[in-house]
């Protein structure tokens, strides 16, 4: 019962996901209508071309037994039109059209052709066949044109929407989800879904329409024989359904394995320095081979199940053909029916013309089963909701006028494993505030809470008395300029990387000014292209100090009132640290500054030092004050400056 409920729930979920994709696609309803119209016209031309076999075999190639009365193409068309007009327009009511004798109409049209000169019939049929094939291929091209536009626009919109969903997530999301998996969803999964649910939509519609038109022709030729030919269909449908379930099962495993493989490659290549430093090339290759081999085994199973579709289709077609040949041949040989050679040939062509689209449809069914896995993975992203949400009546905040207040702030990444707890202090405008403590004490996390990279679990942070949750997110983040510990640069020009710090386009003078404040102009000016020089991947053609100074220029490009330096000099040598420290001193002039410091030597002159230990504030004050009042700060100072610890009686802060 539970298994049945799960299947029902999965099917409902798949329909919801499919509607979500088609809602995007239906924005371009003009192309959809164009595709449907051209599909129907293509199928119509295809069906009519099959019926041309009848007059060729039964009239043109059959000796005449009567004297022809029609000798021109014009007279032939008028005679044919008179018959069609009588049957259609003189019965243009629901009941009239319902009761039309189709076989009678066909016999009347055949009689007109029998009364026509053989050469006139041959010329007419030749003209009609050429016209039909021209129209058929014209409609085919127009169908492909509409599909290409529809697919291209829909895929673009799906990827744009998915990327916007990723960009709206908090840092917590990217801490828990691998970048490789996100790339697979954006690339491979979208391609699979676009192929099967958008591209194949028109192909399936076209082939289905062709199949129906062929079925109608076959039924009109011989209803009894047509129904007999359908006896094999149930076995065919059951077999295809079974294969579809197997294919979907392994397709899901393939996509998960593919994400794992892609993530493995992405992590290893991004960490190549560590891989080579510890001689882990063979280890990484072994891991990749293991994952790749699992992917290969799953892929092979899907391909083998998919490959069974064609043999089943071929066997079904052969069985139907044999049944038709036996029954129709018996009728023709014993003269039990009025089934002529032309009608039999057209019937046979219609039946086998129906088989090709049927094969395509079964293949599409198998592919759709595989694509349902990718559809679920895409819909997961499309349904993501950002953890950091802007309040409905969020206020604008363009300036920092008074102070930042942290009141009983608490935060955790995993429930009940607190990273920060009970943090309370103020940051006044114009102050230089340092956050110190050992690794894991919560310094960087605290800085990330100020501009809502994460949201608090308890307590409150206000800026000028306004809770940060009530400030527009863009306004809040524009108040801060960030210089991270790890220099993160884009593979673009110096100007682009500096400009990136501002929401609006900066003119060249502003970019140069920001570079000068950060002392980045010293090395930028040495390049032939100066600010238009293209950096290598991750700025690998720059030294650590140069990259940090470029990051400082980016942080001050928008002239933010508050600057955050997250251990900006911790990974630099003494010479580079000195230059970066000069850039920091120059950049922080007349600004509120928050420095996350590992080296106490860089923050001895801070207006306020906040000492963190295991997520709690254990001391607040200036350097001299903390040396007297805070044991934890005293311990950090002694360790870094190689001062022998003295036993002093201090009261905990």
Coordinates of C-alpha atoms in Angstrom, one line a residue, residues 134-636:
X134 CA 7.2 20.2 -52.0
X135 CA 4.5 21.1 -49.5
X136 CA 5.4 18.2 -47.2
X137 CA 9.0 19.2 -47.0
X138 CA 8.1 22.9 -46.7
X139 CA 5.9 22.2 -43.7
X140 CA 8.7 20.0 -42.3
X141 CA 11.2 22.8 -42.5
X142 CA 8.7 25.3 -41.0
X143 CA 8.0 22.8 -38.2
X144 CA 11.8 22.6 -37.5
X145 CA 12.1 26.4 -37.6
X146 CA 9.3 26.9 -35.0
X147 CA 10.7 24.1 -32.8
X148 CA 14.2 25.5 -32.9
X149 CA 13.0 29.0 -31.8
X150 CA 10.8 27.5 -29.1
X151 CA 13.5 25.2 -27.7
X152 CA 16.2 27.8 -27.8
X153 CA 14.1 30.4 -26.0
X154 CA 12.7 27.9 -23.5
X155 CA 16.1 26.5 -22.6
X156 CA 17.6 30.0 -22.2
X157 CA 14.8 30.9 -19.8
X158 CA 15.1 27.7 -17.8
X159 CA 18.8 28.2 -17.4
X160 CA 18.4 31.9 -16.5
X161 CA 15.8 31.0 -13.9
X162 CA 17.9 28.2 -12.4
X163 CA 21.0 30.4 -12.2
X164 CA 19.0 33.2 -10.5
X165 CA 17.8 30.6 -8.0
X166 CA 21.4 29.6 -7.3
X167 CA 22.4 33.2 -6.9
X168 CA 19.6 33.9 -4.4
X169 CA 20.8 31.2 -2.0
X170 CA 22.7 31.9 1.2
X171 CA 26.3 30.8 1.8
X172 CA 24.8 27.9 3.9
X173 CA 23.4 26.4 0.7
X174 CA 26.8 26.4 -1.1
X175 CA 28.4 24.9 2.1
X176 CA 26.1 22.0 1.8
X177 CA 25.9 21.5 -2.0
X178 CA 28.7 20.7 -4.4
X179 CA 29.4 23.1 -7.2
X180 CA 29.9 20.1 -9.6
X181 CA 26.3 19.0 -9.0
X182 CA 25.0 22.5 -9.7
X183 CA 26.9 22.6 -13.0
X184 CA 25.5 19.2 -14.1
X185 CA 22.0 20.4 -13.3
X186 CA 22.5 23.6 -15.3
X187 CA 24.1 21.8 -18.3
X188 CA 23.4 18.1 -18.7
X189 CA 20.0 17.9 -17.0
X190 CA 18.7 21.0 -18.8
X191 CA 19.9 19.5 -22.1
X192 CA 18.2 16.2 -21.5
X193 CA 14.9 17.8 -20.5
X194 CA 15.0 20.2 -23.5
X195 CA 15.7 17.3 -25.8
X196 CA 12.8 15.1 -24.5
X197 CA 10.2 17.5 -23.3
X198 CA 10.6 20.4 -25.7
X199 CA 12.5 19.1 -28.8
X200 CA 10.7 15.8 -28.9
X201 CA 7.3 17.4 -28.2
X202 CA 6.9 18.4 -31.8
X203 CA 8.6 15.2 -33.1
X204 CA 6.2 13.1 -31.0
X205 CA 3.3 15.3 -32.1
X206 CA 4.3 15.1 -35.8
X207 CA 4.8 11.3 -35.7
X208 CA 1.6 10.8 -33.8
X209 CA -0.3 12.8 -36.3
X210 CA 1.3 10.9 -39.2
X211 CA 0.5 7.6 -37.5
X212 CA -3.2 8.7 -37.0
X213 CA -3.4 9.8 -40.6
X214 CA -2.0 6.5 -41.8
X215 CA -4.4 4.6 -39.5
X216 CA -7.4 6.6 -41.0
X217 CA -6.2 5.8 -44.6
X218 CA -5.8 2.1 -43.7
X219 CA -9.2 1.9 -42.0
X220 CA -10.9 3.6 -45.0
X221 CA -9.2 1.1 -47.4
X222 CA -10.3 -2.0 -45.4
X223 CA -11.7 -1.7 -41.8
X224 CA -11.8 -5.4 -41.2
X225 CA -8.2 -6.0 -42.2
X226 CA -7.1 -2.9 -40.2
X227 CA -8.6 -4.2 -37.0
X228 CA -7.0 -7.6 -37.5
X229 CA -3.6 -5.8 -37.9
X230 CA -4.0 -4.3 -34.4
X231 CA -4.0 -7.7 -32.6
X232 CA -0.2 -7.5 -32.0
X233 CA -0.4 -4.0 -30.4
X234 CA -1.2 -5.1 -26.7
X235 CA 2.0 -7.3 -26.5
X236 CA 4.0 -4.4 -27.9
X237 CA 2.6 -1.8 -25.4
X238 CA 3.2 -4.1 -22.4
X239 CA 6.8 -4.8 -23.4
X240 CA 7.6 -1.1 -23.9
X241 CA 6.0 -0.2 -20.6
X242 CA 8.2 -2.7 -18.8
X243 CA 11.3 -1.4 -20.5
X244 CA 10.4 2.2 -19.6
X245 CA 10.3 1.4 -15.8
X246 CA 13.7 -0.3 -16.0
X247 CA 15.2 2.6 -17.9
X248 CA 14.0 5.2 -15.5
X249 CA 15.3 3.2 -12.5
X250 CA 18.9 3.2 -13.9
X251 CA 18.7 6.7 -15.4
X252 CA 18.2 8.1 -11.9
X253 CA 21.3 6.3 -10.6
X254 CA 23.3 7.5 -13.7
X255 CA 22.6 11.2 -13.0
X256 CA 23.6 10.9 -9.3
X257 CA 26.8 9.1 -10.3
X258 CA 27.5 11.7 -13.0
X259 CA 27.1 14.5 -10.4
X260 CA 29.5 12.7 -8.1
X261 CA 32.0 12.2 -11.0
X262 CA 31.8 15.8 -12.0
X263 CA 32.2 17.1 -8.5
X264 CA 35.2 14.8 -8.0
X265 CA 36.9 16.3 -11.0
X266 CA 36.0 19.9 -10.1
X267 CA 37.4 19.5 -6.5
X268 CA 40.6 17.9 -7.7
X269 CA 41.3 20.4 -10.4
X270 CA 40.6 23.3 -8.2
X271 CA 42.9 21.9 -5.5
X272 CA 45.7 20.9 -7.9
X273 CA 48.3 22.6 -5.8
X274 CA 47.5 20.4 -2.8
X275 CA 47.1 17.3 -5.0
X276 CA 50.6 17.8 -6.4
X277 CA 52.1 18.9 -3.1
X278 CA 51.2 15.6 -1.5
X279 CA 51.7 13.5 -4.6
X280 CA 48.1 12.4 -4.7
X281 CA 47.8 12.2 -8.5
X282 CA 47.5 8.4 -8.5
X283 CA 45.1 8.5 -5.6
X284 CA 42.8 11.0 -7.4
X285 CA 43.0 9.0 -10.6
X286 CA 42.1 5.8 -8.8
X287 CA 39.1 7.5 -7.2
X288 CA 38.0 8.9 -10.6
X289 CA 38.4 5.5 -12.3
X290 CA 36.2 3.9 -9.6
X291 CA 33.4 6.5 -10.0
X292 CA 33.8 6.4 -13.8
X293 CA 33.5 2.6 -13.9
X294 CA 30.3 2.7 -11.8
X295 CA 28.9 5.3 -14.2
X296 CA 29.9 3.1 -17.2
X297 CA 28.0 0.0 -15.7
X298 CA 24.8 2.0 -15.1
X299 CA 25.0 3.6 -18.5
X300 CA 25.4 0.2 -20.2
X301 CA 22.3 -1.2 -18.5
X302 CA 20.2 1.8 -19.7
X303 CA 21.6 1.5 -23.2
X304 CA 20.9 -2.3 -23.3
X305 CA 17.3 -1.8 -22.1
X306 CA 16.8 1.0 -24.6
X307 CA 18.2 -1.1 -27.4
X308 CA 15.4 -3.6 -26.9
X309 CA 12.9 -1.1 -28.1
X310 CA 14.0 -1.5 -31.8
X311 CA 13.9 -5.3 -31.9
X312 CA 10.4 -5.3 -30.3
X313 CA 9.2 -2.7 -32.8
X314 CA 10.7 -4.6 -35.7
X315 CA 9.2 -8.0 -34.6
X316 CA 5.8 -6.3 -34.1
X317 CA 6.0 -4.8 -37.6
X318 CA 6.9 -8.1 -39.1
X319 CA 4.0 -9.9 -37.3
X320 CA 1.6 -7.2 -38.5
X321 CA 2.9 -7.5 -42.1
X322 CA 2.6 -11.3 -42.1
X323 CA -1.0 -11.1 -40.8
X324 CA -1.9 -8.6 -43.5
X325 CA -0.3 -10.6 -46.3
X326 CA -2.0 -13.8 -45.2
X327 CA -5.5 -12.3 -44.8
X328 CA -5.4 -9.8 -47.7
X329 CA -3.7 -12.4 -50.0
X330 CA -6.4 -14.9 -49.2
X331 CA -9.1 -12.4 -50.0
X332 CA -7.5 -11.4 -53.3
X333 CA -6.7 -15.0 -54.4
X334 CA -10.2 -16.3 -53.6
X335 CA -11.9 -13.2 -55.0
X336 CA -13.9 -13.0 -51.8
X337 CA -13.5 -9.3 -51.6
X338 CA -13.2 -6.2 -53.8
X339 CA -9.7 -5.4 -52.5
X340 CA -7.8 -4.3 -55.6
X341 CA -4.1 -4.4 -56.1
X342 CA -3.8 -0.6 -55.7
X343 CA -5.9 -0.6 -52.5
X344 CA -3.9 -3.5 -51.1
X345 CA -0.6 -1.8 -51.9
X346 CA -1.8 1.6 -50.4
X347 CA -3.1 -0.3 -47.3
X348 CA 0.2 -2.0 -46.9
X349 CA 2.2 1.2 -47.3
X350 CA -0.1 3.0 -44.8
X351 CA 0.4 0.2 -42.2
X352 CA 4.2 0.2 -42.6
X353 CA 4.3 4.0 -42.7
X354 CA 2.4 3.8 -39.4
X355 CA 5.1 1.5 -38.0
X356 CA 8.0 4.1 -38.3
X357 CA 6.3 6.8 -36.2
X358 CA 5.3 4.0 -33.7
X359 CA 8.9 3.1 -33.3
X360 CA 9.8 6.8 -32.8
X361 CA 7.1 7.1 -30.2
X362 CA 8.3 4.0 -28.3
X363 CA 11.8 5.4 -28.4
X364 CA 10.5 8.7 -27.2
X365 CA 8.7 6.9 -24.4
X366 CA 12.0 5.3 -23.3
X367 CA 13.9 8.6 -23.5
X368 CA 11.1 10.4 -21.5
X369 CA 11.5 7.8 -18.7
X370 CA 15.2 8.7 -18.5
X371 CA 14.4 12.4 -18.8
X372 CA 12.0 12.3 -15.8
X373 CA 15.0 12.0 -13.5
X374 CA 16.6 15.2 -15.0
X375 CA 13.2 16.9 -14.8
X376 CA 13.1 16.2 -11.0
X377 CA 16.6 17.5 -10.6
X378 CA 15.8 20.7 -12.5
X379 CA 12.5 21.2 -10.6
X380 CA 14.3 20.9 -7.3
X381 CA 16.4 24.0 -8.3
X382 CA 13.4 25.9 -9.7
X383 CA 11.5 25.4 -6.5
X384 CA 14.4 26.5 -4.2
X385 CA 13.4 29.3 -1.9
X386 CA 16.1 31.7 -0.7
X387 CA 16.9 31.3 3.0
X388 CA 17.7 35.0 3.2
X389 CA 14.4 36.7 2.5
X390 CA 13.8 40.4 2.2
X391 CA 11.0 41.8 4.5
X392 CA 7.8 42.8 2.8
X393 CA 8.1 46.4 3.9
X394 CA 11.9 46.6 3.9
X395 CA 13.3 50.1 4.2
X396 CA 15.9 51.8 2.2
X397 CA 19.2 52.5 4.0
X398 CA 21.9 54.3 2.0
X399 CA 24.1 55.7 4.8
X400 CA 25.6 54.7 8.1
X401 CA 25.1 57.5 10.7
X402 CA 25.5 56.2 14.2
X403 CA 26.4 52.6 15.2
X404 CA 25.9 48.9 14.7
X405 CA 24.5 47.1 17.7
X406 CA 24.8 43.4 18.3
X407 CA 22.4 42.2 21.0
X408 CA 22.6 38.6 22.3
X409 CA 23.5 37.3 18.9
X410 CA 23.5 33.5 18.4
X411 CA 24.1 31.4 15.4
X412 CA 24.7 27.7 14.4
X413 CA 25.3 25.8 11.1
X414 CA 24.0 22.5 12.5
X415 CA 21.2 22.6 15.0
X416 CA 22.2 22.9 18.6
X417 CA 25.9 23.2 17.7
X418 CA 26.3 26.9 18.5
X419 CA 29.1 28.7 16.7
X420 CA 28.2 32.0 18.4
X421 CA 26.1 32.5 21.5
X422 CA 25.2 35.6 23.5
X423 CA 27.4 38.0 21.5
X424 CA 26.7 41.6 22.5
X425 CA 28.7 44.8 21.7
X426 CA 28.5 48.0 19.6
X427 CA 30.5 49.3 16.6
X428 CA 30.3 53.1 16.5
X429 CA 30.7 55.1 13.4
X430 CA 34.3 55.9 12.6
X431 CA 35.7 53.2 14.9
X432 CA 38.3 50.7 14.0
X433 CA 37.1 47.4 15.6
X434 CA 39.1 44.2 15.6
X435 CA 37.7 40.7 16.2
X436 CA 40.4 38.4 17.6
X437 CA 40.4 34.8 18.7
X438 CA 41.7 31.4 17.7
X439 CA 40.5 29.5 14.6
X440 CA 36.9 28.4 15.0
X441 CA 36.0 31.1 17.6
X442 CA 33.4 32.6 15.2
X443 CA 35.2 35.7 13.9
X444 CA 34.4 35.3 10.2
X445 CA 30.9 34.0 11.0
X446 CA 30.2 37.1 13.0
X447 CA 31.3 39.3 10.1
X448 CA 29.1 37.3 7.7
X449 CA 26.1 37.9 9.9
X450 CA 26.4 41.7 9.6
X451 CA 25.5 41.9 6.0
X452 CA 23.2 38.8 6.1
X453 CA 25.3 36.2 4.4
X454 CA 23.5 34.1 7.0
X455 CA 20.6 34.9 9.2
X456 CA 20.7 34.9 13.0
X457 CA 19.3 32.1 15.0
X458 CA 18.7 34.3 18.0
X459 CA 19.3 37.9 19.1
X460 CA 19.3 41.0 16.9
X461 CA 21.7 43.2 14.9
X462 CA 20.7 46.8 14.2
X463 CA 22.2 49.6 12.1
X464 CA 21.3 53.0 13.3
X465 CA 18.5 51.4 15.3
X466 CA 17.0 49.5 12.3
X467 CA 17.1 45.7 12.5
X468 CA 19.1 44.5 9.5
X469 CA 16.3 42.1 8.6
X470 CA 14.1 45.2 7.9
X471 CA 16.7 46.8 5.5
X472 CA 16.6 46.1 1.8
X473 CA 19.3 43.4 1.2
X474 CA 21.0 45.4 -1.6
X475 CA 21.1 48.5 0.5
X476 CA 22.4 46.6 3.5
X477 CA 25.2 45.0 1.5
X478 CA 26.2 48.2 -0.2
X479 CA 27.0 49.6 3.2
X480 CA 29.9 47.1 3.5
X481 CA 33.1 46.6 1.5
X482 CA 34.6 43.1 2.0
X483 CA 38.2 42.0 1.6
X484 CA 38.3 38.3 2.1
X485 CA 41.2 36.2 3.5
X486 CA 41.5 34.3 0.2
X487 CA 41.9 36.7 -2.8
X488 CA 39.1 35.8 -5.2
X489 CA 39.5 37.5 -8.6
X490 CA 37.8 37.0 -12.0
X491 CA 39.6 36.1 -15.2
X492 CA 39.0 39.5 -16.6
X493 CA 40.7 42.9 -16.7
X494 CA 42.1 44.9 -13.8
X495 CA 39.3 47.5 -14.5
X496 CA 36.6 44.8 -14.4
X497 CA 37.8 43.4 -11.1
X498 CA 37.8 46.8 -9.5
X499 CA 34.5 47.9 -11.0
X500 CA 32.9 44.7 -9.6
X501 CA 32.7 46.3 -6.2
X502 CA 30.1 48.9 -7.5
X503 CA 26.5 48.3 -8.5
X504 CA 26.8 51.0 -11.1
X505 CA 29.3 51.5 -14.0
X506 CA 32.3 53.5 -12.9
X507 CA 34.2 55.9 -15.1
X508 CA 37.9 55.3 -15.6
X509 CA 38.9 58.1 -13.1
X510 CA 37.0 56.4 -10.3
X511 CA 38.6 53.0 -11.0
X512 CA 42.0 54.6 -11.0
X513 CA 41.3 56.5 -7.8
X514 CA 40.2 53.2 -6.0
X515 CA 43.4 51.5 -7.3
X516 CA 45.6 54.4 -6.0
X517 CA 44.0 54.3 -2.5
X518 CA 44.8 50.5 -2.4
X519 CA 48.3 51.1 -3.8
X520 CA 47.3 48.7 -6.7
X521 CA 48.2 51.3 -9.3
X522 CA 51.9 50.6 -8.6
X523 CA 51.8 47.2 -10.3
X524 CA 48.9 47.9 -12.7
X525 CA 50.8 50.6 -14.4
X526 CA 53.7 48.3 -15.2
X527 CA 51.6 46.2 -17.6
X528 CA 51.4 47.3 -21.3
X529 CA 47.6 47.3 -21.3
X530 CA 47.5 48.8 -17.8
X531 CA 43.9 48.6 -16.5
X532 CA 42.8 46.6 -19.6
X533 CA 45.3 43.8 -18.9
X534 CA 43.5 40.4 -18.8
X535 CA 44.3 38.4 -15.7
X536 CA 44.9 34.7 -15.8
X537 CA 42.6 32.2 -14.0
X538 CA 42.1 33.3 -10.4
X539 CA 44.7 36.0 -11.0
X540 CA 47.5 33.5 -11.0
X541 CA 49.8 35.9 -12.7
X542 CA 49.8 38.2 -9.6
X543 CA 51.6 37.8 -6.3
X544 CA 49.6 37.3 -3.1
X545 CA 50.1 40.9 -2.0
X546 CA 49.1 42.2 -5.5
X547 CA 45.9 40.2 -5.4
X548 CA 45.0 41.5 -2.0
X549 CA 45.6 45.1 -3.0
X550 CA 43.4 44.5 -6.0
X551 CA 40.7 43.1 -3.6
X552 CA 41.0 46.2 -1.4
X553 CA 40.5 48.4 -4.5
X554 CA 37.4 46.5 -5.4
X555 CA 36.1 46.8 -1.8
X556 CA 36.4 50.6 -1.8
X557 CA 35.3 51.1 -5.4
X558 CA 31.8 51.9 -4.2
X559 CA 33.1 54.1 -1.4
X560 CA 31.3 52.1 1.3
X561 CA 31.0 53.6 4.8
X562 CA 32.1 50.3 6.5
X563 CA 35.0 48.1 5.5
X564 CA 35.5 44.5 6.6
X565 CA 39.0 42.9 6.4
X566 CA 38.9 39.2 7.0
X567 CA 42.5 38.3 7.9
X568 CA 43.6 40.1 4.8
X569 CA 47.3 39.8 5.6
X570 CA 47.5 36.3 7.3
X571 CA 48.8 34.5 4.2
X572 CA 51.4 37.0 3.1
X573 CA 55.1 37.3 3.6
X574 CA 56.5 40.2 5.6
X575 CA 57.2 42.4 2.6
X576 CA 53.8 41.9 1.0
X577 CA 52.1 42.3 4.4
X578 CA 53.7 45.7 4.8
X579 CA 52.5 46.9 1.4
X580 CA 49.0 45.5 2.0
X581 CA 48.9 47.0 5.5
X582 CA 49.8 50.4 4.1
X583 CA 46.9 50.0 1.6
X584 CA 44.6 49.0 4.4
X585 CA 45.6 52.1 6.5
X586 CA 45.0 54.3 3.5
X587 CA 41.7 52.7 2.6
X588 CA 40.3 52.9 6.2
X589 CA 40.8 56.6 6.6
X590 CA 37.5 58.2 7.6
X591 CA 35.7 54.9 7.5
X592 CA 34.3 52.5 10.0
X593 CA 36.5 49.4 9.9
X594 CA 36.0 45.8 11.1
X595 CA 39.2 43.8 11.1
X596 CA 39.2 40.0 11.6
X597 CA 42.8 39.5 12.8
X598 CA 45.0 36.5 13.3
X599 CA 48.1 38.6 13.8
X600 CA 47.7 40.9 16.8
X601 CA 50.5 43.1 15.5
X602 CA 48.0 44.5 12.9
X603 CA 45.4 45.6 15.4
X604 CA 47.3 47.0 18.4
X605 CA 46.1 50.5 17.6
X606 CA 42.4 49.5 17.1
X607 CA 39.8 51.6 19.0
X608 CA 38.1 48.5 20.2
X609 CA 39.2 44.9 20.3
X610 CA 36.5 42.1 20.7
X611 CA 38.0 38.9 22.0
X612 CA 36.1 35.7 21.0
X613 CA 36.5 32.3 22.5
X614 CA 34.4 29.3 21.6
X615 CA 31.7 31.6 20.1
X616 CA 31.4 33.9 23.1
X617 CA 32.8 37.4 23.9
X618 CA 35.3 37.1 26.6
X619 CA 36.8 40.6 26.4
X620 CA 36.2 44.0 25.0
X621 CA 38.6 47.0 25.1
X622 CA 41.8 48.5 23.8
X623 CA 45.0 46.6 23.6
X624 CA 46.4 47.8 26.9
X625 CA 43.1 47.3 28.7
X626 CA 42.8 43.7 27.5
X627 CA 46.4 42.8 28.5
X628 CA 45.4 43.6 32.1
X629 CA 41.8 42.3 32.1
X630 CA 41.4 39.4 29.7
X631 CA 43.3 36.2 30.2
X632 CA 42.4 34.8 26.8
X633 CA 43.8 38.0 25.0
X634 CA 46.9 37.8 27.2
X635 CA 47.4 34.2 26.2
X636 CA 47.1 35.1 22.5

